[in-house]
XYZ file of C-alpha atoms in Angstrom:
108
model
C -0.619 -0.132 0.259
C 1.062 3.337 -0.956
C 2.396 6.286 1.732
C 0.807 8.246 0.502
C -2.775 6.720 -0.788
C -4.854 10.178 -1.851
C -3.574 10.768 -5.143
C -1.158 9.297 -7.258
C 2.003 10.095 -7.424
C 1.457 12.615 -10.719
C -0.499 13.876 -8.831
C 1.582 14.919 -5.654
C 4.126 16.063 -8.318
C 2.270 18.756 -9.687
C 1.212 19.202 -5.798
C 4.398 19.255 -4.967
C 5.808 20.707 -8.136
C 3.236 24.527 -7.681
C 4.363 24.817 -3.681
C 7.957 24.038 -5.429
C 7.486 27.219 -7.650
C 5.420 29.667 -5.462
C 9.432 30.770 -2.694
C 11.297 30.517 -6.227
C 13.699 32.994 -6.972
C 14.002 33.817 -10.421
C 10.405 32.314 -11.222
C 10.425 29.097 -13.192
C 9.443 29.286 -16.772
C 6.239 27.553 -18.128
C 9.478 24.709 -19.169
C 11.009 24.123 -16.259
C 8.098 23.643 -14.027
C 7.488 21.388 -16.572
C 10.809 19.574 -16.723
C 10.982 19.469 -12.611
C 6.847 17.778 -12.595
C 8.258 15.104 -14.824
C 11.626 14.541 -12.405
C 9.510 14.407 -9.147
C 6.501 12.151 -10.478
C 9.727 10.369 -11.313
C 10.783 10.620 -8.413
C 7.348 9.833 -6.832
C 7.008 6.793 -8.428
C 10.060 4.784 -7.728
C 9.289 5.616 -3.484
C 6.041 4.501 -4.557
C 6.560 1.326 -5.975
C 9.253 0.719 -2.634
C 6.848 1.651 -0.534
C 8.767 3.684 1.326
C 8.439 5.729 4.464
C 6.902 9.374 4.470
C 10.796 10.623 4.886
C 12.051 9.510 2.115
C 9.853 10.928 -0.439
C 11.832 14.418 1.613
C 14.568 12.925 0.641
C 14.214 11.887 -2.942
C 12.125 14.896 -3.986
C 14.352 16.906 -2.150
C 17.636 15.516 -3.697
C 16.325 15.545 -6.344
C 14.898 19.610 -6.930
C 18.977 19.998 -4.995
C 19.968 18.777 -9.049
C 17.671 21.097 -11.053
C 17.992 24.250 -9.451
C 22.653 22.401 -10.491
C 21.522 22.416 -13.701
C 20.079 25.509 -14.163
C 22.486 28.060 -11.752
C 19.947 30.548 -10.728
C 17.221 29.308 -9.104
C 16.432 28.734 -4.862
C 13.479 26.960 -4.181
C 12.017 25.989 -0.986
C 12.598 22.242 0.048
C 9.471 19.228 0.386
C 9.732 18.820 3.881
C 6.179 17.363 4.469
C 3.588 16.239 2.107
C 0.365 16.398 3.838
C -2.085 13.948 2.449
C -5.141 15.703 4.200
C -5.154 18.285 2.824
C -3.787 17.302 0.461
C -0.891 20.409 0.125
C 2.877 19.783 0.808
C 4.384 21.589 2.775
C 7.453 22.974 1.484
C 11.157 25.331 4.292
C 13.704 27.263 2.645
C 17.210 26.050 2.986
C 19.444 28.650 5.260
C 22.365 29.196 6.628
C 22.622 31.386 9.287
C 18.829 31.322 10.096
C 18.597 33.166 6.423
C 17.328 31.755 3.010
C 19.059 31.245 0.818
C 19.219 33.604 -2.117
C 19.754 33.109 -6.018
C 23.094 34.143 -7.828
C 25.508 33.721 -5.804
C 24.655 33.022 -1.587
C 24.061 34.853 1.581
């Protein structure tokens, strides 16, 4: 049984991608959002197939977000903290250093 049975991995990928995009700077183009959604969906399908616990879903998503940002060399966005089945939302948190969110274009 899936860790998050309320929605499919593809539906969660859409929810997570939209939550990520809302707080990513600079804003991502529609094409980049589609690419992020695809890699997030793939990571979630793998987690679902492996019947991974919630924390591993988050870890897998955050790894693909890290890779996506590294390939862009400009965007910085939040990371997945929790998938909330009850509300159908993804709770995102910004990574930080010294209590301040990371910024795009070169650090703090």
